[in-house]
CSV table of C-alpha atoms and ligand atoms in Angstrom, one decimal:
chain,number,residue,atom,x,y,z
H,1,MET,CA,21.2,31.2,-28.6
H,2,ILE,CA,19.5,29.7,-31.6
H,3,GLN,CA,21.2,30.7,-34.9
H,4,HIS,CA,18.7,31.6,-37.6
H,5,PRO,CA,19.7,31.2,-41.3
H,6,PRO,CA,19.8,34.4,-43.4
H,7,ILE,CA,16.5,35.5,-44.9
H,8,VAL,CA,15.8,33.6,-48.1
H,9,VAL,CA,14.3,35.6,-51.0
H,10,ARG,CA,12.5,33.6,-53.6
H,11,GLN,CA,11.5,34.8,-57.0
H,12,GLN,CA,8.3,34.7,-59.0
H,13,ILE,CA,6.3,33.1,-56.2
H,14,SER,CA,2.6,32.4,-56.6
H,15,LEU,CA,0.5,34.3,-54.0
H,16,LYS,CA,-2.5,32.0,-54.5
H,17,PRO,CA,-1.9,30.1,-51.2
H,18,TYR,CA,-1.2,33.3,-49.3
H,19,HIS,CA,-4.4,35.3,-49.8
H,20,THR,CA,-8.0,34.5,-49.3
H,21,PHE,CA,-9.3,35.8,-52.7
H,22,GLY,CA,-7.3,33.0,-54.3
H,23,MET,CA,-6.2,34.7,-57.5
H,24,GLU,CA,-3.3,33.2,-59.4
H,25,VAL,CA,-0.8,36.2,-59.1
H,26,LYS,CA,2.9,36.2,-58.5
H,27,ALA,CA,5.3,38.2,-56.4
H,28,ARG,CA,8.5,39.2,-58.0
H,29,ASP,CA,10.3,38.6,-54.7
H,30,PHE,CA,9.0,36.9,-51.6
H,31,ALA,CA,10.5,36.5,-48.1
H,32,GLU,CA,9.1,35.3,-44.8
H,33,LEU,CA,9.7,36.7,-41.3
H,34,SER,CA,9.3,33.7,-38.9
H,35,HIS,CA,11.4,34.8,-35.9
H,36,GLU,CA,12.0,38.2,-34.2
H,37,GLN,CA,15.7,37.4,-34.4
H,38,GLU,CA,15.5,37.7,-38.2
H,39,LEU,CA,14.3,41.3,-37.9
H,40,PRO,CA,17.7,43.1,-38.4
H,41,ALA,CA,18.3,41.1,-41.6
H,42,MET,CA,14.8,41.6,-42.8
H,43,LEU,CA,15.0,45.4,-42.2
H,44,LYS,CA,18.2,45.5,-44.1
H,45,LEU,CA,16.7,43.7,-47.0
H,46,ILE,CA,13.6,46.0,-47.0
H,47,SER,CA,15.7,49.2,-46.8
H,48,GLN,CA,18.0,48.1,-49.6
H,49,TYR,CA,15.2,46.7,-51.8
H,50,GLN,CA,14.7,48.5,-55.2
H,51,GLY,CA,10.9,48.6,-55.6
H,52,PRO,CA,7.7,48.4,-53.6
H,53,VAL,CA,7.5,46.3,-50.4
H,54,LEU,CA,4.2,44.8,-49.2
H,55,LEU,CA,3.8,43.4,-45.7
H,56,MET,CA,1.4,40.5,-45.7
H,57,GLY,CA,-0.4,38.7,-42.8
H,58,GLY,CA,-3.1,36.3,-43.6
H,59,GLY,CA,-3.9,38.0,-46.9
H,60,SER,CA,-7.6,38.2,-46.0
H,61,ASN,CA,-8.1,41.9,-46.8
H,62,MET,CA,-6.3,42.1,-50.2
H,63,LEU,CA,-7.3,42.1,-53.8
H,64,PHE,CA,-4.5,41.6,-56.4
H,65,THR,CA,-5.4,43.0,-59.8
H,66,LYS,CA,-2.0,42.0,-61.2
H,67,ASP,CA,1.3,40.4,-60.3
H,68,PHE,CA,3.1,42.3,-57.5
H,69,GLU,CA,6.3,43.7,-59.0
H,70,GLY,CA,8.1,44.1,-55.7
H,71,LEU,CA,8.9,42.3,-52.5
H,72,VAL,CA,6.2,40.6,-50.4
H,73,VAL,CA,7.2,40.0,-46.8
H,74,LYS,CA,5.0,37.4,-45.2
H,75,ILE,CA,4.8,38.0,-41.4
H,76,SER,CA,4.8,34.6,-39.6
H,77,THR,CA,6.1,35.3,-36.1
H,78,ARG,CA,4.2,33.2,-33.6
H,79,GLY,CA,3.5,33.3,-29.8
H,80,ILE,CA,0.8,34.3,-27.3
H,81,GLU,CA,1.6,35.2,-23.7
H,82,ILE,CA,0.0,36.8,-20.6
H,83,VAL,CA,2.3,39.7,-19.8
H,84,GLU,CA,0.6,41.2,-16.8
H,85,GLU,CA,-2.4,40.8,-14.6
H,86,ASP,CA,-4.2,42.6,-11.8
H,87,GLU,CA,-7.5,42.2,-10.0
H,88,ASP,CA,-9.6,43.4,-13.0
H,89,PHE,CA,-7.5,43.0,-16.1
H,90,VAL,CA,-5.3,40.5,-17.9
H,91,TYR,CA,-2.9,41.8,-20.5
H,92,VAL,CA,-2.3,39.4,-23.3
H,93,ARG,CA,0.2,39.9,-26.1
H,94,GLY,CA,0.1,38.2,-29.5
H,95,MET,CA,3.0,38.1,-32.0
H,96,ALA,CA,2.1,39.7,-35.3
H,97,GLY,CA,2.0,36.4,-37.3
H,98,GLU,CA,-0.3,34.6,-34.8
H,99,ASN,CA,-3.7,33.6,-36.2
H,100,TRP,CA,-6.3,36.1,-35.0
H,101,ASP,CA,-8.9,33.5,-34.1
H,102,ASP,CA,-6.4,31.3,-32.2
H,103,PHE,CA,-5.6,34.5,-30.2
H,104,VAL,CA,-9.2,35.2,-29.5
H,105,GLN,CA,-9.9,31.6,-28.4
H,106,PHE,CA,-6.8,31.7,-26.1
H,107,CYS,CA,-8.6,34.5,-24.3
H,108,VAL,CA,-12.1,33.0,-24.5
H,109,SER,CA,-10.9,29.7,-23.1
H,110,ARG,CA,-9.6,31.6,-20.0
H,111,ASN,CA,-12.9,33.5,-19.7
H,112,LEU,CA,-11.2,36.8,-20.5
H,113,GLY,CA,-13.7,39.1,-22.0
H,114,GLY,CA,-13.4,41.7,-24.7
H,115,LEU,CA,-12.7,39.9,-28.0
H,116,GLU,CA,-15.4,37.2,-28.0
H,117,ASN,CA,-17.6,39.1,-30.6
H,118,LEU,CA,-14.6,39.1,-32.9
H,119,SER,CA,-14.3,35.4,-33.1
H,120,LEU,CA,-13.5,33.7,-36.4
H,121,ILE,CA,-12.4,36.9,-38.2
H,122,PRO,CA,-9.7,35.7,-40.6
H,123,GLY,CA,-6.2,37.1,-40.6
H,124,ASN,CA,-3.4,37.7,-38.1
H,125,VAL,CA,-3.0,39.6,-34.8
H,126,GLY,CA,-0.5,42.0,-36.4
H,127,SER,CA,-3.1,43.2,-38.9
H,128,SER,CA,-5.9,43.6,-36.5
H,129,PRO,CA,-5.2,47.2,-35.6
H,130,ILE,CA,-4.7,48.3,-39.2
H,131,GLN,CA,-8.4,48.6,-39.9
H,132,ASN,CA,-9.5,48.4,-36.2
H,133,ILE,CA,-11.3,45.1,-37.0
H,134,GLY,CA,-14.9,45.0,-35.9
H,135,ALA,CA,-17.9,42.8,-35.8
H,136,TYR,CA,-21.1,42.4,-33.9
H,137,GLY,CA,-21.0,45.7,-32.2
H,138,VAL,CA,-17.3,45.4,-31.0
H,139,GLU,CA,-14.0,46.8,-32.3
H,140,ILE,CA,-10.5,45.9,-31.2
H,141,ARG,CA,-10.1,49.5,-30.0
H,142,ASP,CA,-12.4,48.5,-27.1
H,143,SER,CA,-9.7,46.2,-25.7
H,144,PHE,CA,-6.6,47.4,-27.4
H,145,TYR,CA,-3.8,48.3,-25.0
H,146,MET,CA,-0.6,48.9,-27.1
H,147,LEU,CA,1.4,47.6,-30.0
H,148,ASP,CA,5.1,47.3,-30.7
H,149,ALA,CA,6.2,48.4,-34.2
H,150,ILE,CA,9.4,49.1,-36.1
H,151,SER,CA,9.9,51.8,-38.7
H,152,LEU,CA,10.6,50.4,-42.1
H,153,ARG,CA,12.6,53.5,-43.0
H,154,THR,CA,14.7,54.1,-40.0
H,155,GLY,CA,14.6,50.8,-38.1
H,156,GLU,CA,13.5,52.7,-35.0
H,157,PHE,CA,11.4,50.7,-32.5
H,158,ARG,CA,8.2,52.4,-31.3
H,159,GLU,CA,5.3,51.6,-29.0
H,160,PHE,CA,1.9,52.9,-29.9
H,161,PHE,CA,-0.8,53.2,-27.2
H,162,ALA,CA,-4.5,53.5,-28.1
H,163,GLY,CA,-4.6,57.3,-28.2
H,164,GLU,CA,-1.8,57.3,-30.8
H,165,CYS,CA,-3.5,55.0,-33.3
H,166,ASP,CA,-6.3,57.2,-34.5
H,167,PHE,CA,-8.8,54.3,-34.4
H,168,GLY,CA,-12.0,54.9,-36.2
H,169,TYR,CA,-14.6,52.9,-38.1
H,170,ARG,CA,-12.5,50.3,-40.0
H,171,HIS,CA,-9.7,52.8,-39.8
H,172,SER,CA,-6.4,53.5,-37.9
H,173,ILE,CA,-3.3,55.6,-38.4
H,174,PHE,CA,-1.8,52.6,-40.1
H,175,LYS,CA,-4.3,52.8,-42.9
H,176,GLY,CA,-3.9,56.6,-43.0
H,177,GLU,CA,-0.8,58.7,-42.6
H,178,LEU,CA,1.5,55.9,-41.5
H,179,LYS,CA,0.3,53.5,-44.2
H,180,GLY,CA,3.1,51.1,-45.1
H,181,LYS,CA,5.6,52.9,-42.8
H,182,TYR,CA,5.7,50.5,-39.8
H,183,LEU,CA,5.9,46.8,-39.4
H,184,ILE,CA,3.7,45.8,-36.4
H,185,LEU,CA,5.6,43.3,-34.3
H,186,SER,CA,3.1,42.4,-31.6
H,187,VAL,CA,-0.2,43.6,-30.1
H,188,THR,CA,-1.2,43.7,-26.5
H,189,PHE,CA,-4.8,43.6,-25.4
H,190,ARG,CA,-6.3,44.4,-22.0
H,191,LEU,CA,-9.0,41.8,-21.3
H,192,LYS,CA,-11.5,41.9,-18.6
H,193,ARG,CA,-12.0,39.3,-15.9
H,194,ASN,CA,-15.6,40.4,-15.4
H,195,PRO,CA,-16.7,41.8,-18.7
H,196,VAL,CA,-20.0,43.4,-19.6
H,197,LEU,CA,-21.0,41.2,-22.6
H,198,ASN,CA,-22.2,42.9,-25.7
H,199,THR,CA,-25.2,41.0,-27.1
H,200,SER,CA,-26.9,44.1,-28.4
H,201,TYR,CA,-26.4,42.9,-32.0
H,202,GLY,CA,-29.7,41.2,-32.7
H,203,ALA,CA,-28.3,38.0,-34.2
H,204,ILE,CA,-26.3,37.1,-31.0
H,205,ALA,CA,-29.2,37.4,-28.6
H,206,SER,CA,-31.5,35.4,-30.8
H,207,GLU,CA,-28.8,32.7,-31.4
H,208,LEU,CA,-28.2,32.4,-27.6
H,209,GLU,CA,-31.9,32.2,-27.0
H,210,ALA,CA,-32.4,29.6,-29.7
H,211,ASN,CA,-29.8,27.4,-28.0
H,212,GLY,CA,-31.1,28.0,-24.5
H,213,GLU,CA,-27.8,29.6,-23.4
H,214,THR,CA,-27.1,32.4,-21.0
H,215,PRO,CA,-24.5,35.0,-22.1
H,216,SER,CA,-21.0,34.2,-21.1
H,217,VAL,CA,-17.6,34.9,-22.8
H,218,LYS,CA,-17.6,31.3,-24.1
H,219,SER,CA,-21.3,31.2,-25.2
H,220,VAL,CA,-21.1,34.5,-27.0
H,221,ALA,CA,-18.0,33.4,-28.9
H,222,ALA,CA,-19.6,30.1,-29.8
H,223,ALA,CA,-22.8,31.9,-31.0
H,224,VAL,CA,-20.7,34.3,-33.1
H,225,CYS,CA,-18.9,31.4,-34.7
H,226,ARG,CA,-22.2,29.6,-35.5
H,227,ILE,CA,-23.7,32.8,-37.1
H,228,ARG,CA,-20.6,33.5,-39.1
H,229,ARG,CA,-20.3,29.9,-40.4
H,230,SER,CA,-24.0,30.0,-41.5
H,231,LYS,CA,-23.8,33.3,-43.3
H,232,LEU,CA,-20.3,34.0,-44.6
H,233,PRO,CA,-18.4,32.2,-47.4
H,234,ASP,CA,-15.5,30.1,-46.2
H,235,PRO,CA,-12.4,31.4,-48.1
H,236,GLU,CA,-11.1,27.8,-48.1
H,237,GLU,CA,-14.1,27.0,-50.4
H,238,THR,CA,-14.9,30.3,-52.1
H,239,GLY,CA,-12.4,33.0,-52.6
H,240,ASN,CA,-13.3,36.3,-50.9
H,241,ALA,CA,-11.9,39.1,-48.7
H,242,GLY,CA,-15.0,39.6,-46.5
H,243,SER,CA,-16.9,42.9,-46.8
H,244,PHE,CA,-15.6,44.5,-50.0
H,245,PHE,CA,-17.0,47.9,-49.2
H,246,LYS,CA,-17.2,50.0,-46.0
H,247,ASN,CA,-20.6,50.9,-44.7
H,248,PRO,CA,-21.1,54.5,-45.7
H,249,VAL,CA,-21.8,57.2,-43.1
H,250,ILE,CA,-23.9,60.0,-44.5
H,251,GLY,CA,-25.3,63.3,-43.1
H,252,GLU,CA,-28.6,63.6,-41.3
H,253,GLN,CA,-30.2,65.6,-44.0
H,254,GLN,CA,-29.3,63.2,-46.8
H,255,PHE,CA,-30.5,60.3,-44.7
H,256,LEU,CA,-33.9,61.9,-44.0
H,257,GLU,CA,-34.4,62.4,-47.8
H,258,LEU,CA,-33.4,58.8,-48.5
H,259,LYS,CA,-35.6,57.5,-45.7
H,260,GLN,CA,-38.6,59.3,-47.2
H,261,GLN,CA,-38.0,57.6,-50.5
H,262,TYR,CA,-36.9,54.2,-49.1
H,263,PRO,CA,-38.6,53.7,-45.7
H,264,ALA,CA,-37.0,50.3,-45.2
H,265,ILE,CA,-33.5,51.6,-45.6
H,266,ALA,CA,-31.1,49.8,-43.1
H,267,SER,CA,-29.5,52.5,-41.0
H,268,TYR,CA,-27.7,52.9,-37.6
H,269,PRO,CA,-26.5,56.0,-35.7
H,270,ALA,CA,-22.8,56.6,-36.2
H,271,ASP,CA,-20.1,59.2,-35.4
H,272,GLY,CA,-20.7,62.1,-37.7
H,273,GLY,CA,-24.0,61.0,-39.1
H,274,VAL,CA,-26.0,57.9,-40.0
H,275,LYS,CA,-24.4,54.6,-41.1
H,276,LEU,CA,-26.1,52.8,-43.9
H,277,ALA,CA,-25.8,49.0,-44.4
H,278,ALA,CA,-23.9,48.9,-47.7
H,279,GLY,CA,-25.1,45.3,-48.2
H,280,TRP,CA,-28.7,46.5,-48.2
H,281,LEU,CA,-27.9,49.2,-50.8
H,282,ILE,CA,-26.2,46.7,-53.1
H,283,GLU,CA,-29.0,44.2,-52.7
H,284,GLN,CA,-31.6,46.9,-53.7
H,285,CYS,CA,-29.6,47.5,-56.9
H,286,GLY,CA,-30.2,43.8,-57.7
H,287,TRP,CA,-26.6,42.5,-57.2
H,288,LYS,CA,-27.2,39.9,-54.5
H,289,GLY,CA,-26.3,36.5,-56.0
H,290,PHE,CA,-25.1,38.0,-59.3
H,291,ARG,CA,-22.5,36.0,-61.1
H,292,GLU,CA,-20.5,36.7,-64.3
H,293,GLY,CA,-18.0,34.0,-65.1
H,294,ASP,CA,-16.2,33.3,-61.8
H,295,ALA,CA,-16.7,36.7,-60.3
H,296,GLY,CA,-19.8,37.2,-58.2
H,297,VAL,CA,-21.7,38.8,-55.3
H,298,HIS,CA,-22.4,36.4,-52.4
H,299,ASP,CA,-26.0,35.2,-52.3
H,300,LYS,CA,-26.3,35.6,-48.5
H,301,GLN,CA,-24.5,38.9,-48.0
H,302,ALA,CA,-24.2,41.3,-51.0
H,303,LEU,CA,-21.3,43.1,-49.3
H,304,VAL,CA,-19.0,40.2,-50.1
H,305,LEU,CA,-17.6,39.8,-53.6
H,306,VAL,CA,-16.5,36.2,-54.4
H,307,ASN,CA,-14.2,34.4,-56.7
H,308,TYR,CA,-15.8,31.1,-57.7
H,309,GLY,CA,-12.5,29.8,-59.0
H,310,ASN,CA,-10.7,31.5,-61.8
H,311,ALA,CA,-11.9,35.1,-61.6
H,312,THR,CA,-9.0,37.6,-62.1
H,313,GLY,CA,-8.5,40.5,-59.8
H,314,THR,CA,-9.4,42.9,-62.6
H,315,ARG,CA,-12.7,41.1,-63.1
H,316,ILE,CA,-13.6,41.4,-59.4
H,317,TYR,CA,-12.4,45.0,-59.5
H,318,SER,CA,-14.5,45.9,-62.5
H,319,LEU,CA,-17.5,44.3,-60.8
H,320,ALA,CA,-16.8,46.4,-57.8
H,321,LEU,CA,-16.8,49.6,-59.9
H,322,LYS,CA,-20.1,48.7,-61.5
H,323,ILE,CA,-21.6,48.2,-58.1
H,324,ILE,CA,-20.3,51.5,-56.9
H,325,GLU,CA,-21.8,53.2,-60.0
H,326,SER,CA,-25.2,51.7,-59.5
H,327,VAL,CA,-25.4,52.5,-55.8
H,328,LYS,CA,-24.4,56.1,-56.6
H,329,GLU,CA,-27.0,56.3,-59.3
H,330,LYS,CA,-29.9,54.9,-57.3
H,331,PHE,CA,-29.1,56.3,-53.8
H,332,GLY,CA,-26.6,59.1,-54.5
H,333,VAL,CA,-24.3,57.4,-52.0
H,334,GLN,CA,-20.6,56.8,-52.7
H,335,LEU,CA,-19.3,53.4,-51.6
H,336,GLU,CA,-15.6,53.0,-50.8
H,337,PRO,CA,-13.7,49.7,-50.9
H,338,GLU,CA,-12.6,48.4,-47.5
H,339,VAL,CA,-10.3,45.8,-49.1
H,340,ASN,CA,-6.7,46.9,-50.0
H,341,ILE,CA,-6.4,46.8,-53.8
H,342,TYR,CA,-3.0,46.2,-55.4
M,1,FAD,P1,-3.7,41.2,-44.7
M,1,FAD,O1,-4.8,41.1,-45.7
M,1,FAD,O2,-2.5,40.3,-44.9
M,1,FAD,O3,-3.1,42.7,-44.7
M,1,FAD,C1,-4.0,43.8,-44.5
M,1,FAD,C2,-3.2,45.1,-44.4
M,1,FAD,O4,-2.4,45.1,-43.3
M,1,FAD,C3,-2.3,45.3,-45.6
M,1,FAD,O5,-2.2,46.7,-45.8
M,1,FAD,C4,-0.9,44.8,-45.0
M,1,FAD,O6,0.2,45.4,-45.7
M,1,FAD,C5,-1.0,45.2,-43.6
M,1,FAD,N1,-0.2,44.4,-42.7
M,1,FAD,C6,-0.4,43.1,-42.5
M,1,FAD,N2,0.4,42.7,-41.5
M,1,FAD,C7,1.1,43.8,-41.0
M,1,FAD,C8,2.1,44.0,-40.0
M,1,FAD,N3,2.5,43.0,-39.2
M,1,FAD,N4,2.5,45.3,-39.8
M,1,FAD,C9,2.1,46.3,-40.6
M,1,FAD,N5,1.2,46.1,-41.6
M,1,FAD,C10,0.7,44.9,-41.8
M,1,FAD,N6,-12.7,42.4,-41.0
M,1,FAD,C11,-13.3,43.0,-40.0
M,1,FAD,O7,-13.0,44.1,-39.6
M,1,FAD,N7,-14.4,42.4,-39.4
M,1,FAD,C12,-14.9,41.2,-39.8
M,1,FAD,O8,-15.9,40.7,-39.3
M,1,FAD,C13,-14.2,40.5,-41.0
M,1,FAD,N8,-14.7,39.4,-41.4
M,1,FAD,C14,-14.1,38.8,-42.5
M,1,FAD,C15,-14.6,37.6,-43.0
M,1,FAD,C16,-14.0,37.0,-44.1
M,1,FAD,C17,-14.6,35.7,-44.6
M,1,FAD,C18,-12.9,37.5,-44.7
M,1,FAD,C19,-12.2,36.9,-45.8
M,1,FAD,C20,-12.3,38.8,-44.2
M,1,FAD,C21,-13.0,39.4,-43.1
M,1,FAD,N9,-12.5,40.6,-42.6
M,1,FAD,C22,-13.1,41.2,-41.5
M,1,FAD,C23,-11.3,41.3,-43.2
M,1,FAD,C24,-10.0,40.8,-42.7
M,1,FAD,O9,-10.1,39.5,-42.1
M,1,FAD,C25,-9.4,41.7,-41.6
M,1,FAD,O10,-9.2,43.0,-42.2
M,1,FAD,C26,-8.0,41.2,-41.1
M,1,FAD,O11,-7.6,42.0,-40.0
M,1,FAD,C27,-6.9,41.1,-42.1
M,1,FAD,O12,-5.8,40.4,-41.6
M,1,FAD,P2,-4.7,39.8,-42.5
M,1,FAD,O13,-3.7,39.3,-41.6
M,1,FAD,O14,-5.3,38.8,-43.4
M,1,FAD,O15,-4.2,41.1,-43.2
M,2,NAP,P1,-25.6,41.9,-40.6
M,2,NAP,O1,-25.9,41.4,-39.3
M,2,NAP,O2,-26.4,41.4,-41.8
M,2,NAP,O3,-25.8,43.5,-40.6
M,2,NAP,C1,-25.7,44.3,-41.8
M,2,NAP,C2,-25.0,45.6,-41.5
M,2,NAP,O4,-25.8,46.3,-40.6
M,2,NAP,C3,-23.7,45.4,-40.8
M,2,NAP,O5,-22.7,45.8,-41.7
M,2,NAP,C4,-23.7,46.2,-39.6
M,2,NAP,O6,-22.7,47.2,-39.5
M,2,NAP,C5,-25.0,46.8,-39.5
M,2,NAP,N1,-25.7,46.4,-38.2
M,2,NAP,C6,-26.5,45.4,-38.0
M,2,NAP,N2,-26.9,45.4,-36.7
M,2,NAP,C7,-26.4,46.5,-36.1
M,2,NAP,C8,-26.4,47.1,-34.8
M,2,NAP,N3,-27.2,46.5,-33.9
M,2,NAP,N4,-25.7,48.2,-34.6
M,2,NAP,C9,-25.0,48.7,-35.6
M,2,NAP,N5,-24.8,48.3,-36.8
M,2,NAP,C10,-25.6,47.1,-37.1
M,2,NAP,O7,-24.0,41.8,-41.0
M,2,NAP,P2,-23.2,40.6,-41.4
M,2,NAP,O8,-22.7,40.7,-42.8
M,2,NAP,O9,-23.8,39.3,-41.0
M,2,NAP,O10,-21.9,40.7,-40.5
M,2,NAP,C11,-22.0,40.6,-39.1
M,2,NAP,C12,-20.8,41.4,-38.5
M,2,NAP,O11,-19.6,40.9,-38.9
M,2,NAP,C13,-20.8,42.9,-38.8
M,2,NAP,O12,-20.4,43.6,-37.7
M,2,NAP,C14,-19.8,43.0,-39.9
M,2,NAP,O13,-19.2,44.2,-39.9
M,2,NAP,C15,-18.8,41.9,-39.6
M,2,NAP,N6,-18.2,41.4,-40.8
M,2,NAP,C16,-17.2,42.1,-41.3
M,2,NAP,C17,-16.6,41.7,-42.5
M,2,NAP,C18,-15.5,42.5,-43.1
M,2,NAP,O14,-14.8,42.0,-43.9
M,2,NAP,N7,-15.3,43.7,-42.6
M,2,NAP,C19,-17.0,40.5,-43.1
M,2,NAP,C20,-18.0,39.8,-42.5
M,2,NAP,C21,-18.6,40.2,-41.3
M,2,NAP,P3,-21.2,46.9,-39.0
M,2,NAP,O15,-20.5,46.2,-40.2
M,2,NAP,O16,-20.7,48.3,-38.8
M,2,NAP,O17,-21.2,46.1,-37.8
């Protein structure tokens, strides 16, 4: 058996390389989980730690407004394997620290359908259930089978099947009542050998058509990658955490009133009401392309706040608050951050 060295805890570590907003902030203590065999030692460290503990994957859904005065545990366990297959489905498990897009492309390259619309989303496999990541009309709950997790408090191992995760729009139980309580170790997806492809999201169909391609798992994945690269800022170049706000869902009556006043309002049917495109609301308030110092609003998608270099987290956060206020004032709609703020 391979012997693993004890967990190394380092002090006053810069988090700049570990999160996509790219702020210069420090963690008081920092440790990395690279192998499952290190789990007992890591759990002991976490349970005995005096202060807050933050699990971190790819750091692509986080805004730090100050140094983190606690322990950051970076999850870096790797591995992808096919665990079971039958005539219709193939079950593929990814370790929590595996890069999400590597995992998606593992499935796409084998023509396994279900995750192709979720290509190129930053972050790790272990974080994908936290907000039930979604894009281009698909969410992970559509292909999610189960996950393995461990309680940070008791060290108890637990499996969660889809029905136990309370998946919703950019939501799960791990963002709700179990927030910060479990470390997700691995996630297993149930992929289809003969998927019904989802090209209903306009941009995909037109991208396929423009390239003269017929829909397939691979062509849809490639189309999604092309669209995303053309529209979204690359965190390697410009700090950001994707959509800063959730798209708000409002009641039918409020929607009808808004529609009368703003006939072009971007809206889609949703569970419990009507979903508005938050990017559209923000754009109408004049924020698209706004820049103050190094904090700004992306010029191609107003839902994305950006750090052009040296913006502090508080600068970004105060910009977010101003945006929330102006959308509330103009439309009477309350925006909520999707990004986790520390
Ligand atoms: P982190 O930011 O590291 O963590 C997010 C949360 O998960 C934190 O609360 C953290 O404590 C917790 N966590 C992390 N790992 C674990 C674990 N193993 N166990 C328990 N808790 C854990 N999101 C979408 O839904 N759709 C998109 O299309 C999309 N596009 C994006 C585009 C860009 C350019 C960027 C920068 C972000 C985008 N996002 C999108 C947001 C983000 O990529 C996802 O939310 C992603 O799942 C975050 O993964 P991560 O590993 O970076 O998580
Ligand atoms: P877009 O195509 O400009 O659309 C704007 C908004 O309208 C999206 O937020 C989307 O809601 C909604 N929308 C568009 N067509 C829709 C349809 N046919 N049915 C239902 N809703 C529709 O969006 P974009 O900024 O380029 O992003 C493309 C996709 O990637 C979106 O799904 C978006 O959520 C996802 N994305 C997410 C993040 C993130 O950080 N969460 C970052 C970048 C991109 P939905 O968001 O509900 O799909």
